[in-house]
Short mmCIF file of C-alpha atoms and ligand atoms in Angstrom, two decimals:
data_model
loop_
_atom_site.label_atom_id
_atom_site.label_comp_id
_atom_site.label_asym_id
_atom_site.label_seq_id
_atom_site.Cartn_x
_atom_site.Cartn_y
_atom_site.Cartn_z
CA MET A 1 -49.48 -31.90 -68.33
CA LYS A 2 -51.05 -31.40 -64.95
CA ASN A 3 -54.82 -31.70 -65.13
CA GLY A 4 -56.52 -28.59 -63.71
CA ALA A 5 -53.65 -26.24 -64.60
CA LEU A 6 -53.32 -23.74 -67.43
CA TRP A 7 -51.41 -25.73 -70.04
CA LEU A 8 -48.59 -24.30 -72.13
CA ASP A 9 -48.30 -24.37 -75.90
CA THR A 10 -45.12 -25.31 -77.81
CA ASP A 11 -43.88 -21.70 -77.41
CA GLY A 12 -44.24 -21.95 -73.62
CA ARG A 13 -47.26 -19.62 -73.52
CA GLY A 14 -50.57 -20.35 -71.75
CA ILE A 15 -53.08 -22.05 -74.05
CA GLN A 16 -56.02 -19.68 -74.66
CA ALA A 17 -58.70 -22.12 -75.77
CA HIS A 18 -61.30 -21.97 -73.02
CA GLY A 19 -64.82 -23.35 -73.47
CA GLY A 20 -63.30 -25.26 -76.35
CA SER A 21 -63.87 -28.12 -78.74
CA ILE A 22 -61.50 -30.49 -80.54
CA LEU A 23 -61.83 -31.54 -84.19
CA GLN A 24 -59.75 -34.24 -85.84
CA HIS A 25 -59.01 -33.65 -89.51
CA ASN A 26 -56.52 -35.61 -91.67
CA GLY A 27 -54.73 -37.00 -88.61
CA ILE A 28 -54.32 -33.63 -86.88
CA PHE A 29 -56.27 -32.44 -83.84
CA TYR A 30 -57.45 -28.83 -83.87
CA TRP A 31 -58.44 -27.27 -80.54
CA TYR A 32 -60.67 -24.21 -80.85
CA GLY A 33 -61.57 -22.10 -77.84
CA GLU A 34 -62.06 -18.69 -76.30
CA ASN A 35 -58.97 -16.50 -76.12
CA LYS A 36 -59.36 -14.79 -72.74
CA ASP A 37 -55.89 -13.24 -72.68
CA THR A 38 -56.96 -9.90 -71.27
CA ASP A 39 -57.81 -8.53 -67.83
CA THR A 40 -60.92 -9.80 -66.03
CA HIS A 41 -63.41 -7.19 -64.79
CA ASN A 42 -66.60 -8.18 -62.96
CA ARG A 43 -66.00 -11.84 -63.77
CA SER A 44 -66.00 -11.08 -67.48
CA VAL A 45 -63.44 -10.34 -70.19
CA ASP A 46 -63.57 -8.37 -73.41
CA PHE A 47 -63.97 -10.59 -76.45
CA VAL A 48 -60.52 -11.07 -77.99
CA GLY A 49 -61.28 -13.85 -80.48
CA PHE A 50 -61.32 -17.60 -80.90
CA SER A 51 -57.94 -19.35 -80.96
CA CYS A 52 -56.89 -22.53 -82.68
CA TYR A 53 -54.08 -24.87 -81.62
CA LYS A 54 -53.00 -28.00 -83.45
CA SER A 55 -51.41 -31.23 -82.30
CA ARG A 56 -50.80 -34.81 -83.40
CA ASP A 57 -50.48 -36.26 -79.89
CA LEU A 58 -52.95 -34.04 -77.96
CA LEU A 59 -50.04 -33.03 -75.72
CA HIS A 60 -47.85 -30.68 -77.78
CA TRP A 61 -50.10 -27.83 -78.99
CA GLU A 62 -48.87 -25.40 -81.60
CA ASN A 63 -50.56 -22.00 -81.64
CA CYS A 64 -52.25 -21.28 -84.99
CA GLY A 65 -53.39 -17.85 -83.80
CA LEU A 66 -56.84 -16.30 -83.80
CA VAL A 67 -59.21 -17.87 -86.33
CA LEU A 68 -61.97 -15.33 -85.63
CA SER A 69 -60.99 -11.98 -84.11
CA ALA A 70 -62.90 -9.28 -82.30
CA VAL A 71 -63.91 -6.33 -84.50
CA ASN A 72 -63.41 -2.90 -82.99
CA GLU A 73 -66.41 -1.28 -84.72
CA LEU A 74 -69.22 0.05 -82.57
CA GLY A 75 -72.33 -2.15 -82.84
CA HIS A 76 -70.49 -5.03 -84.56
CA ASP A 77 -71.54 -8.48 -83.29
CA LEU A 78 -67.87 -9.34 -82.66
CA HIS A 79 -67.14 -6.12 -80.75
CA PRO A 80 -64.96 -6.61 -77.62
CA ASP A 81 -68.07 -5.76 -75.54
CA SER A 82 -69.83 -8.88 -76.87
CA VAL A 83 -69.73 -12.25 -75.18
CA CYS A 84 -68.61 -14.97 -77.62
CA GLU A 85 -68.27 -18.42 -76.10
CA ARG A 86 -67.92 -22.14 -76.79
CA PRO A 87 -66.82 -22.26 -80.43
CA SER A 88 -67.83 -25.65 -81.84
CA VAL A 89 -66.33 -26.56 -85.22
CA LEU A 90 -67.52 -29.21 -87.67
CA TYR A 91 -66.05 -30.23 -91.02
CA ASN A 92 -68.58 -30.55 -93.82
CA ALA A 93 -67.26 -33.14 -96.30
CA GLU A 94 -69.74 -32.13 -99.02
CA THR A 95 -68.87 -28.43 -99.09
CA GLN A 96 -65.32 -29.05 -97.80
CA LYS A 97 -65.79 -26.17 -95.38
CA PHE A 98 -65.10 -25.79 -91.67
CA VAL A 99 -68.20 -24.48 -89.92
CA LEU A 100 -67.82 -22.72 -86.56
CA TRP A 101 -70.91 -22.12 -84.44
CA PHE A 102 -70.66 -20.17 -81.19
CA HIS A 103 -72.70 -18.58 -78.44
CA LEU A 104 -73.13 -14.86 -79.13
CA ASP A 105 -74.39 -12.69 -76.32
CA ASN A 106 -74.16 -9.41 -74.47
CA ARG A 107 -72.70 -9.01 -71.00
CA ARG A 108 -76.13 -9.50 -69.41
CA TYR A 109 -76.69 -12.71 -71.41
CA THR A 110 -80.03 -11.40 -72.71
CA ARG A 111 -79.17 -11.59 -76.43
CA ALA A 112 -78.80 -15.41 -76.33
CA GLU A 113 -78.03 -16.21 -79.97
CA VAL A 114 -75.84 -18.57 -81.98
CA GLY A 115 -73.26 -17.05 -84.31
CA LEU A 116 -71.80 -18.66 -87.41
CA ALA A 117 -68.43 -18.38 -89.16
CA VAL A 118 -67.05 -20.44 -92.06
CA SER A 119 -63.57 -21.22 -93.41
CA ASN A 120 -61.98 -23.26 -96.20
CA THR A 121 -59.14 -24.35 -93.91
CA PRO A 122 -59.11 -25.59 -90.30
CA THR A 123 -56.82 -22.78 -89.19
CA GLY A 124 -58.97 -20.06 -90.70
CA PRO A 125 -59.39 -17.20 -90.85
CA PHE A 126 -63.13 -17.85 -90.51
CA THR A 127 -65.57 -15.44 -92.15
CA TYR A 128 -68.36 -14.25 -89.88
CA MET A 129 -71.80 -14.97 -91.41
CA GLY A 130 -74.23 -13.59 -88.81
CA SER A 131 -76.28 -14.77 -85.86
CA GLN A 132 -79.78 -15.90 -84.94
CA ARG A 133 -82.00 -17.21 -82.19
CA PRO A 134 -82.64 -20.80 -83.28
CA GLY A 135 -86.37 -21.17 -84.02
CA SER A 136 -86.74 -17.75 -82.32
CA HIS A 137 -85.80 -19.34 -78.99
CA ASP A 138 -83.01 -18.12 -76.71
CA SER A 139 -79.77 -20.12 -76.83
CA ARG A 140 -76.91 -19.83 -74.34
CA ASP A 141 -74.45 -22.70 -73.73
CA PHE A 142 -74.63 -25.05 -76.68
CA THR A 143 -72.66 -27.53 -78.76
CA ALA A 144 -72.66 -28.56 -82.41
CA PHE A 145 -72.74 -32.33 -82.94
CA GLN A 146 -72.06 -34.34 -86.09
CA ASP A 147 -73.81 -37.69 -86.29
CA ARG A 148 -72.42 -40.82 -87.99
CA ASP A 149 -74.71 -40.34 -90.98
CA GLY A 150 -73.24 -36.90 -91.66
CA ARG A 151 -76.25 -35.02 -90.24
CA ALA A 152 -75.43 -32.31 -87.71
CA TYR A 153 -77.32 -30.65 -84.87
CA LEU A 154 -77.10 -27.83 -82.36
CA PHE A 155 -77.91 -28.63 -78.73
CA CYS A 156 -78.85 -25.36 -77.02
CA SER A 157 -79.65 -24.44 -73.42
CA SER A 158 -82.88 -22.52 -73.82
CA ASP A 159 -85.75 -20.94 -71.87
CA TRP A 160 -83.21 -19.23 -69.58
CA ASN A 161 -81.40 -22.60 -69.35
CA ALA A 162 -84.44 -24.45 -68.00
CA THR A 163 -84.85 -26.63 -71.07
CA MET A 164 -82.56 -27.78 -73.84
CA ARG A 165 -83.51 -27.68 -77.51
CA VAL A 166 -81.93 -29.69 -80.28
CA TRP A 167 -81.99 -28.21 -83.78
CA GLU A 168 -81.17 -29.97 -87.02
CA LEU A 169 -78.70 -28.29 -89.40
CA ASP A 170 -79.07 -28.52 -93.17
CA LYS A 171 -76.61 -30.40 -95.41
CA THR A 172 -74.18 -27.48 -95.42
CA TYR A 173 -74.26 -27.16 -91.59
CA THR A 174 -74.77 -23.41 -92.05
CA LYS A 175 -78.56 -23.23 -91.77
CA LEU A 176 -81.19 -24.63 -89.47
CA THR A 177 -83.77 -26.83 -91.19
CA GLY A 178 -86.44 -25.77 -88.68
CA SER A 179 -86.72 -29.28 -87.20
CA GLY A 180 -86.19 -29.15 -83.48
CA LYS A 181 -87.23 -30.71 -80.22
CA GLU A 182 -87.35 -29.78 -76.55
CA ILE A 183 -85.33 -32.19 -74.47
CA LEU A 184 -84.44 -32.43 -70.77
CA ILE A 185 -87.43 -30.20 -70.05
CA ASP A 186 -86.99 -28.15 -66.85
CA GLN A 187 -83.78 -30.06 -66.00
CA ALA A 188 -81.67 -26.84 -66.05
CA ARG A 189 -78.53 -28.11 -67.77
CA GLU A 190 -75.73 -26.28 -69.56
CA ALA A 191 -72.28 -26.98 -71.02
CA PRO A 192 -73.55 -29.91 -73.16
CA ALA A 193 -70.89 -32.27 -74.57
CA LEU A 194 -72.17 -34.98 -76.91
CA TRP A 195 -70.93 -38.30 -78.23
CA HIS A 196 -72.24 -41.68 -79.21
CA SER A 197 -71.36 -45.16 -78.09
CA GLY A 198 -72.85 -48.26 -79.65
CA GLU A 199 -76.52 -47.59 -80.19
CA LYS A 200 -76.70 -44.77 -77.65
CA TYR A 201 -76.27 -41.02 -77.81
CA LEU A 202 -74.74 -39.64 -74.64
CA MET A 203 -74.45 -36.15 -73.23
CA PHE A 204 -72.45 -34.72 -70.35
CA SER A 205 -73.80 -31.48 -68.97
CA SER A 206 -73.38 -29.28 -65.93
CA GLY A 207 -75.91 -27.58 -63.71
CA CYS A 208 -76.33 -23.82 -64.04
CA THR A 209 -74.15 -22.11 -61.43
CA GLY A 210 -72.19 -19.63 -63.55
CA TRP A 211 -68.44 -20.17 -63.24
CA SER A 212 -68.81 -22.27 -60.06
CA PRO A 213 -68.38 -26.01 -60.39
CA ASN A 214 -71.35 -28.27 -59.76
CA THR A 215 -72.24 -31.90 -60.38
CA MET A 216 -71.86 -33.00 -63.98
CA LEU A 217 -74.45 -35.55 -65.07
CA TYR A 218 -74.83 -37.68 -68.15
CA ALA A 219 -77.98 -38.16 -70.14
CA GLU A 220 -78.71 -40.72 -72.81
CA SER A 221 -81.11 -41.32 -75.65
CA SER A 222 -81.46 -43.91 -78.40
CA ALA A 223 -81.99 -41.17 -81.00
CA ILE A 224 -81.07 -37.50 -81.40
CA PHE A 225 -84.74 -36.52 -81.48
CA GLY A 226 -85.56 -39.28 -79.00
CA SER A 227 -86.39 -39.24 -75.35
CA TRP A 228 -83.34 -37.91 -73.49
CA ARG A 229 -83.06 -38.88 -69.85
CA LEU A 230 -80.63 -37.71 -67.20
CA ILE A 231 -79.11 -40.82 -65.68
CA ASP A 232 -76.38 -40.24 -63.11
CA ALA A 233 -73.08 -38.58 -62.14
CA PRO A 234 -70.06 -40.11 -63.95
CA CYS A 235 -67.14 -38.60 -61.95
CA ARG A 236 -65.04 -40.74 -59.60
CA GLY A 237 -62.21 -39.62 -57.34
CA PRO A 238 -61.31 -36.58 -55.22
CA GLY A 239 -63.68 -33.68 -55.88
CA ALA A 240 -65.97 -35.84 -57.99
CA ARG A 241 -69.12 -34.30 -56.48
CA ARG A 242 -68.12 -30.95 -57.99
CA THR A 243 -66.74 -32.38 -61.25
CA PHE A 244 -63.15 -32.05 -59.92
CA GLY A 245 -63.70 -28.26 -59.83
CA ALA A 246 -64.31 -28.23 -63.59
CA GLN A 247 -67.04 -27.99 -66.21
CA SER A 248 -67.58 -29.99 -69.39
CA ALA A 249 -66.37 -28.43 -72.64
CA ALA A 250 -66.48 -31.10 -75.36
CA VAL A 251 -66.06 -34.79 -76.09
CA PHE A 252 -63.70 -35.93 -78.84
CA ALA A 253 -62.36 -39.33 -79.89
CA ALA A 254 -58.80 -40.43 -80.60
CA ASN A 255 -58.06 -43.95 -81.87
CA GLY A 256 -61.62 -44.93 -81.01
CA GLN A 257 -61.31 -43.83 -77.37
CA PRO A 258 -63.62 -40.99 -76.27
CA TYR A 259 -62.21 -38.22 -74.05
CA LEU A 260 -63.77 -35.29 -72.24
CA LEU A 261 -62.15 -31.84 -72.29
CA LEU A 262 -63.01 -29.74 -69.21
CA ASP A 263 -62.48 -26.14 -68.07
CA HIS A 264 -61.35 -25.13 -64.59
CA TRP A 265 -62.69 -21.58 -64.49
CA HIS A 266 -60.93 -18.85 -62.51
CA PRO A 267 -63.78 -16.31 -62.48
CA ASP A 268 -61.63 -13.42 -61.24
CA ASP A 269 -58.73 -14.22 -63.55
CA LEU A 270 -60.34 -15.95 -66.50
CA ARG A 271 -57.22 -16.00 -68.72
CA ASN A 272 -55.58 -18.36 -66.21
CA SER A 273 -58.45 -20.88 -66.20
CA GLY A 274 -57.10 -24.43 -66.48
CA TYR A 275 -57.85 -27.57 -68.45
CA THR A 276 -58.31 -31.27 -67.92
CA ILE A 277 -58.67 -34.14 -70.36
CA LEU A 278 -59.93 -37.48 -69.06
CA PRO A 279 -60.68 -40.72 -70.90
CA ILE A 280 -64.31 -41.81 -70.74
CA THR A 281 -64.55 -45.40 -69.56
CA PHE A 282 -67.51 -47.67 -68.98
CA GLU A 283 -68.23 -49.32 -65.66
CA ASN A 284 -71.04 -51.88 -65.69
CA GLY A 285 -72.08 -50.48 -69.06
CA LEU A 286 -72.36 -46.90 -67.70
CA PRO A 287 -69.99 -44.02 -68.55
CA ALA A 288 -67.43 -43.14 -65.87
CA LEU A 289 -64.77 -40.46 -65.55
CA ASN A 290 -61.96 -41.34 -63.18
CA TRP A 291 -59.76 -38.45 -62.05
CA GLN A 292 -56.14 -38.54 -63.25
CA ASP A 293 -53.51 -36.03 -62.11
CA GLU A 294 -51.73 -36.04 -65.44
CA TRP A 295 -52.81 -35.80 -69.04
CA MET A 296 -50.22 -37.76 -71.04
CA GLY A 297 -51.68 -37.40 -74.54
CA ILE A 298 -52.03 -40.34 -76.93
C1 DGJ B 301 -71.40 -21.01 -67.49
C2 DGJ B 301 -71.13 -21.34 -68.92
O1 DGJ B 301 -70.98 -22.71 -69.05
C3 DGJ B 301 -69.88 -20.60 -69.41
O2 DGJ B 301 -69.66 -20.91 -70.75
C4 DGJ B 301 -70.09 -19.14 -69.18
O3 DGJ B 301 -71.15 -18.69 -69.97
C5 DGJ B 301 -70.41 -18.87 -67.71
N1 DGJ B 301 -71.57 -19.62 -67.32
C6 DGJ B 301 -70.67 -17.41 -67.45
O4 DGJ B 301 -71.05 -17.22 -66.12
#
């Protein structure tokens, strides 16, 4: 598939999984994302729902439909007038539930909450459980991250995106324990995508320029609640200074190799926004993302 383009599913339809994340479960990859298959007005779309696609090779994606749908009831959190973005799904082995956190907002982005939905199966339907401001702080772009020890965290752009906050989830992944920390203070980062390599935790993030591409940077820390530092720009190749015209969505691993999923936003026609997947390599011990025209799967 051509990186940067809107990819097609196995039915030949455009994949609607923008701002997405990829979860591997029992040998199958599940791609969750925003279904934006409706007309764009003022650089915004009505909330349709979150889609799920599944694949074994990360190339042929079968549409599993909407796993959380908009609710056409006035005042409902999932009303089409709401902004629901960046679904991030974790599997909790203890409760055997799939836990979907997302960014819940209004069109002015002043609500700034995280929403929660839970399912017994990866393809849903997920049951909506409510929303909150983590630790009473605003939260816009965010990601949920599962550590190797089974602990999970939310990384949230906060203080009007000036500072990020990391929040610990409880054992069920459905509640916040209250433990949190400010990181990347006044660094103005969004679109966080987390992974770990060796002893390090790493994070890709973008600057805050709305739908317009900017320079992705990576940050690292030796612990989740450690001292996160922005290090450098990982992109190499044409358009690298503007992240190839894309923005980070999520990191996932396949056969031990980490990959980054990116969105190529089309602000005036959001449903046709494209995708890229690139392998994350290391050059002189530092993460690098080399542009490739084609995504060939695994
Ligand atoms: C940038 C964010 O990363 C996207 O998820 C979306 O919220 C846009 N801003 C809206 O302008």
